[in-house]
mmCIF file of C-alpha atoms in Angstrom:
data_model
loop_
_atom_site.group_PDB
_atom_site.id
_atom_site.type_symbol
_atom_site.label_atom_id
_atom_site.label_comp_id
_atom_site.label_asym_id
_atom_site.label_seq_id
_atom_site.Cartn_x
_atom_site.Cartn_y
_atom_site.Cartn_z
ATOM 1 C CA MET A 18 54.397 -29.466 -18.093
ATOM 2 C CA LYS A 19 51.155 -27.895 -17.503
ATOM 3 C CA LYS A 20 50.979 -25.019 -15.135
ATOM 4 C CA LEU A 21 48.108 -24.709 -13.291
ATOM 5 C CA LEU A 22 47.859 -22.153 -10.915
ATOM 6 C CA ILE A 23 43.996 -21.370 -9.078
ATOM 7 C CA LEU A 24 43.351 -18.678 -6.458
ATOM 8 C CA SER A 25 39.913 -19.309 -5.381
ATOM 9 C CA LEU A 26 37.886 -22.391 -5.836
ATOM 10 C CA PHE A 27 34.211 -20.418 -4.726
ATOM 11 C CA ILE A 28 32.056 -19.812 -7.475
ATOM 12 C CA PHE A 29 28.345 -19.676 -5.790
ATOM 13 C CA LEU A 30 27.199 -16.309 -6.088
ATOM 14 C CA SER A 31 25.420 -15.391 -2.715
ATOM 15 C CA SER A 32 22.313 -14.078 -3.219
ATOM 16 C CA ILE A 33 21.063 -10.938 -4.063
ATOM 17 C CA ASN A 34 18.943 -9.853 -0.384
ATOM 18 C CA SER A 35 15.614 -8.137 -0.860
ATOM 19 C CA HIS A 36 16.066 -6.527 2.073
ATOM 20 C CA ILE A 37 18.273 -3.992 2.366
ATOM 21 C CA VAL A 38 21.868 -4.299 2.692
ATOM 22 C CA SER A 39 25.197 -3.429 4.523
ATOM 23 C CA ALA A 40 25.699 0.832 4.552
ATOM 24 C CA GLY A 41 28.281 1.666 2.128
ATOM 25 C CA GLU A 42 28.832 -2.297 0.466
ATOM 26 C CA TYR A 43 29.573 -0.829 -2.978
ATOM 27 C CA ILE A 44 32.544 1.589 -1.782
ATOM 28 C CA SER A 45 34.427 -1.517 -1.384
ATOM 29 C CA TYR A 46 33.399 -3.148 -5.294
ATOM 30 C CA GLN A 47 36.754 -3.825 -7.310
ATOM 31 C CA GLU A 48 35.963 -1.644 -9.322
ATOM 32 C CA ILE A 49 32.702 0.573 -10.002
ATOM 33 C CA GLU A 50 32.307 3.487 -13.448
ATOM 34 C CA PHE A 51 29.655 6.141 -14.134
ATOM 35 C CA GLU A 52 28.011 5.529 -17.741
ATOM 36 C CA HIS A 53 28.820 9.224 -18.408
ATOM 37 C CA LYS A 54 31.780 11.253 -17.125
ATOM 38 C CA SER A 55 30.638 13.819 -15.060
ATOM 39 C CA PRO A 56 28.775 12.451 -11.611
ATOM 40 C CA ARG A 57 30.817 11.681 -9.054
ATOM 41 C CA PHE A 58 30.752 9.521 -5.869
ATOM 42 C CA LEU A 59 29.889 11.029 -2.845
ATOM 43 C CA ASP A 60 33.260 10.527 -1.110
ATOM 44 C CA ASP A 61 34.720 12.462 -4.579
ATOM 45 C CA TYR A 62 32.898 15.549 -3.567
ATOM 46 C CA THR A 63 34.953 19.071 -2.959
ATOM 47 C CA LYS A 64 34.412 21.201 -0.615
ATOM 48 C CA ALA A 65 33.873 23.730 -3.608
ATOM 49 C CA MET A 66 30.950 21.693 -4.270
ATOM 50 C CA TYR A 67 29.696 21.407 -1.288
ATOM 51 C CA THR A 68 29.315 25.206 -0.990
ATOM 52 C CA LYS A 69 27.655 25.034 -4.343
ATOM 53 C CA TYR A 70 25.137 22.481 -3.240
ATOM 54 C CA TYR A 71 24.231 24.553 0.595
ATOM 55 C CA LYS A 72 23.750 27.368 -1.011
ATOM 56 C CA LYS A 73 20.473 25.687 -2.436
ATOM 57 C CA ILE A 74 19.594 24.549 0.741
ATOM 58 C CA ASP A 75 20.052 27.474 2.932
ATOM 59 C CA LYS A 76 16.039 28.958 3.011
ATOM 60 C CA LYS A 77 15.375 27.914 6.274
ATOM 61 C CA LYS A 78 12.698 26.024 7.201
ATOM 62 C CA PHE A 79 10.705 24.956 10.250
ATOM 63 C CA TRP A 80 10.636 21.853 10.525
ATOM 64 C CA GLY A 81 11.778 19.127 8.954
ATOM 65 C CA TRP A 82 14.377 18.206 5.345
ATOM 66 C CA ARG A 83 15.555 20.171 2.452
ATOM 67 C CA THR A 84 17.274 18.797 -0.003
ATOM 68 C CA HIS A 85 19.387 18.852 -3.175
ATOM 69 C CA THR A 86 19.810 16.253 -6.013
ATOM 70 C CA ALA A 87 23.245 16.221 -7.628
ATOM 71 C CA TYR A 88 22.965 13.658 -9.347
ATOM 72 C CA LYS A 89 20.202 11.357 -10.338
ATOM 73 C CA THR A 90 19.969 7.511 -10.951
ATOM 74 C CA GLU A 91 23.060 7.724 -12.910
ATOM 75 C CA LYS A 92 23.451 4.426 -15.073
ATOM 76 C CA VAL A 93 27.030 2.400 -13.127
ATOM 77 C CA THR A 94 28.650 -0.854 -14.218
ATOM 78 C CA PHE A 95 30.464 -2.599 -11.933
ATOM 79 C CA THR A 96 33.297 -5.267 -10.903
ATOM 80 C CA LYS A 97 31.915 -6.903 -7.493
ATOM 81 C CA GLU A 98 34.724 -9.028 -7.093
ATOM 82 C CA THR A 99 37.024 -11.663 -8.658
ATOM 83 C CA LEU A 100 35.933 -15.057 -7.432
ATOM 84 C CA TYR A 101 39.287 -17.191 -8.992
ATOM 85 C CA ILE A 102 41.949 -16.737 -11.626
ATOM 86 C CA ILE A 103 43.148 -19.545 -13.793
ATOM 87 C CA TYR A 104 46.091 -19.735 -15.349
ATOM 88 C CA ASN A 105 47.301 -21.945 -18.201
ATOM 89 C CA GLU A 106 51.217 -21.422 -19.098
ATOM 90 C CA GLY A 107 51.103 -24.821 -20.480
ATOM 91 C CA GLU A 108 51.253 -26.144 -23.452
ATOM 92 C CA THR A 109 47.799 -27.380 -23.683
ATOM 93 C CA ALA A 110 44.561 -26.451 -22.852
ATOM 94 C CA ILE A 111 42.645 -27.371 -19.486
ATOM 95 C CA THR A 112 39.200 -27.944 -19.336
ATOM 96 C CA GLU A 113 36.974 -26.408 -16.734
ATOM 97 C CA ASN A 114 33.768 -26.890 -15.517
ATOM 98 C CA PHE A 115 31.673 -24.571 -14.088
ATOM 99 C CA SER A 116 28.402 -24.828 -11.758
ATOM 100 C CA PHE A 117 26.264 -21.493 -10.641
ATOM 101 C CA LYS A 118 23.010 -20.911 -8.863
ATOM 102 C CA SER A 119 21.750 -17.293 -8.404
ATOM 103 C CA LYS A 120 18.902 -15.347 -6.480
ATOM 104 C CA GLU A 121 17.702 -11.775 -8.401
ATOM 105 C CA SER A 122 16.142 -8.941 -6.623
ATOM 106 C CA THR A 123 16.730 -4.918 -6.081
ATOM 107 C CA LYS A 124 18.754 -4.175 -3.407
ATOM 108 C CA LYS A 125 19.781 -0.616 -1.454
ATOM 109 C CA GLN A 126 23.149 0.816 -0.497
ATOM 110 C CA TYR A 127 24.037 3.507 1.732
ATOM 111 C CA ASN A 128 26.497 6.675 1.825
ATOM 112 C CA VAL A 129 26.520 9.570 4.123
ATOM 113 C CA SER A 130 28.835 12.451 4.890
ATOM 114 C CA GLY A 131 28.823 15.603 7.335
ATOM 115 C CA THR A 132 26.646 15.202 10.688
ATOM 116 C CA ILE A 133 23.361 13.100 8.599
ATOM 117 C CA THR A 134 23.139 9.427 9.845
ATOM 118 C CA LEU A 135 22.595 6.243 9.278
ATOM 119 C CA SER A 136 20.020 3.954 11.501
ATOM 120 C CA ALA A 137 19.724 -0.090 11.405
ATOM 121 C CA GLU A 138 16.681 -1.884 12.304
ATOM 122 C CA GLY A 139 17.187 -5.446 12.654
ATOM 123 C CA GLU A 140 18.092 -6.178 9.339
ATOM 124 C CA GLU A 141 17.751 -2.741 7.412
ATOM 125 C CA PHE A 142 19.880 -0.011 7.101
ATOM 126 C CA GLY A 143 18.115 3.750 6.333
ATOM 127 C CA PHE A 144 18.531 6.963 7.057
ATOM 128 C CA LYS A 145 17.637 8.563 10.201
ATOM 129 C CA LEU A 146 14.743 10.960 10.761
ATOM 130 C CA GLY A 147 13.107 10.408 7.319
ATOM 131 C CA LEU A 148 15.489 11.637 4.822
ATOM 132 C CA GLU A 149 14.404 9.154 2.456
ATOM 133 C CA ASP A 150 10.742 10.181 2.068
ATOM 134 C CA GLU A 151 12.098 13.494 0.872
ATOM 135 C CA LEU A 152 13.849 11.834 -1.346
ATOM 136 C CA ALA A 153 11.602 9.202 -3.144
ATOM 137 C CA TYR A 154 11.519 10.757 -6.364
ATOM 138 C CA SER A 155 15.404 10.157 -6.702
ATOM 139 C CA ILE A 156 15.353 7.277 -5.498
ATOM 140 C CA THR A 157 12.731 4.963 -6.218
ATOM 141 C CA SER A 158 13.085 1.369 -7.108
ATOM 142 C CA THR A 159 10.381 -0.573 -9.069
ATOM 143 C CA THR A 160 12.092 -3.783 -8.798
ATOM 144 C CA ASP A 161 9.968 -6.155 -6.202
ATOM 145 C CA SER A 162 9.984 -10.061 -8.020
ATOM 146 C CA THR A 163 12.983 -12.238 -7.633
ATOM 147 C CA TYR A 164 13.486 -15.137 -9.451
ATOM 148 C CA GLU A 165 16.645 -18.638 -8.869
ATOM 149 C CA GLU A 166 18.728 -19.691 -11.990
ATOM 150 C CA GLU A 167 21.112 -22.546 -11.926
ATOM 151 C CA PHE A 168 23.252 -23.670 -14.995
ATOM 152 C CA SER A 169 26.226 -24.904 -15.615
ATOM 153 C CA ILE A 170 29.256 -24.333 -18.215
ATOM 154 C CA LYS A 171 32.826 -25.910 -19.625
ATOM 155 C CA VAL A 172 35.502 -23.948 -20.561
ATOM 156 C CA TYR A 173 38.534 -24.158 -22.188
ATOM 157 C CA VAL A 174 41.592 -22.414 -21.292
ATOM 158 C CA ASP A 175 43.916 -21.963 -24.027
ATOM 159 C CA THR A 176 47.741 -21.937 -23.678
ATOM 160 C CA ASN A 177 49.169 -19.198 -22.417
ATOM 161 C CA THR A 178 45.780 -17.466 -21.614
ATOM 162 C CA GLN A 179 43.515 -16.678 -17.901
ATOM 163 C CA LEU A 180 40.530 -17.419 -16.911
ATOM 164 C CA LEU A 181 38.625 -14.786 -15.111
ATOM 165 C CA VAL A 182 35.797 -15.336 -12.772
ATOM 166 C CA GLN A 183 34.226 -12.408 -11.647
ATOM 167 C CA ILE A 184 30.755 -10.784 -10.418
ATOM 168 C CA CYS A 185 29.378 -7.994 -12.040
ATOM 169 C CA GLY A 186 26.864 -6.108 -12.545
ATOM 170 C CA GLU A 187 25.002 -2.830 -13.265
ATOM 171 C CA GLY A 188 23.169 -0.165 -10.509
ATOM 172 C CA LYS A 189 22.220 3.089 -10.374
ATOM 173 C CA ILE A 190 23.591 6.188 -7.938
ATOM 174 C CA SER A 191 21.271 8.866 -6.621
ATOM 175 C CA ASN A 192 23.688 11.596 -4.236
ATOM 176 C CA GLY A 193 23.105 15.269 -2.676
ATOM 177 C CA VAL A 194 23.187 17.725 0.283
ATOM 178 C CA ALA A 195 20.279 17.632 2.718
ATOM 179 C CA LYS A 196 19.702 19.894 5.943
ATOM 180 C CA TYR A 197 17.167 19.103 9.061
ATOM 181 C CA TYR A 198 16.020 22.154 10.465
ATOM 182 C CA ARG A 199 14.584 22.453 13.532
ATOM 183 C CA PHE A 200 12.808 25.640 15.439
ATOM 184 C CA TRP A 201 14.170 27.486 11.733
ATOM 185 C CA ARG A 202 17.623 26.150 12.471
ATOM 186 C CA SER A 203 19.494 23.714 10.706
ATOM 187 C CA SER A 204 20.271 20.636 13.585
ATOM 188 C CA ARG A 205 22.584 18.449 10.824
ATOM 189 C CA LYS A 206 23.696 18.354 7.585
ATOM 190 C CA GLY A 207 26.083 16.680 5.111
ATOM 191 C CA GLY A 208 25.977 14.412 2.064
ATOM 192 C CA TRP A 209 23.587 11.385 1.213
ATOM 193 C CA GLU A 210 24.135 8.937 -1.362
ATOM 194 C CA VAL A 211 21.670 5.792 -2.016
ATOM 195 C CA PHE A 212 22.927 3.216 -4.784
ATOM 196 C CA ILE A 213 19.940 0.812 -5.881
ATOM 197 C CA VAL A 214 22.080 -2.516 -7.298
ATOM 198 C CA THR A 215 19.641 -3.756 -10.699
ATOM 199 C CA THR A 216 21.040 -6.858 -11.448
ATOM 200 C CA GLU A 217 24.265 -9.249 -10.940
ATOM 201 C CA TYR A 218 25.751 -11.615 -13.260
ATOM 202 C CA TYR A 219 28.802 -13.789 -13.473
ATOM 203 C CA SER A 220 31.532 -12.874 -16.040
ATOM 204 C CA LEU A 221 34.122 -15.280 -17.744
ATOM 205 C CA ARG A 222 36.990 -13.713 -19.081
ATOM 206 C CA LYS A 223 39.518 -14.828 -21.559
ATOM 207 C CA GLU A 224 42.912 -13.587 -21.233
ATOM 208 C CA LEU A 225 45.944 -13.735 -22.698
ATOM 209 C CA ILE A 226 48.960 -13.918 -20.217
ATOM 210 C CA ASN A 227 51.755 -10.585 -20.582
ATOM 211 C CA GLU A 228 55.394 -12.533 -21.712
ATOM 212 C CA SER A 229 57.866 -11.256 -19.308
#
């Protein structure tokens, strides 16, 4: 007898909003990998790394930011979430029809540590005290256009196979440290990180069900 397990029926990809999204959303992504091995997320900085990077911005300033960029626009790929899984442990193939709709544009996400803080104005997030202006050279995004796409697809789920429907994508991450000076004294310091999502897409992947 054909056995079908549907874990979720949600297949509509929410819009990639053109406004700035809530801080740190990408931290909860299912999986995210750098193109190269050396970069790190801000959350993975060690105490030694902070000490090393702070030394690069120790020169005092009457007023404003001093910043150091440790990793600049490093490319990443990610799996945002698995929408649902279809298990076929039966003896005949299953036919599934999917309809998708998406809207894409560039968006930014943020993370901070230490005494660096974020501000929210309406639907927009960003660094306080103009820090992003100081970092513009390393986190600038130039994709302004948006487009909508609708499509349908038929998929055959073979016997002893599972089908995963996921939201995947690509992006760029920049991070480093910063100090904010007032009257020659450091009043704020910590780490900053900006994640720019450059594209999101549906991924339909078939896998063999492991035999127990």
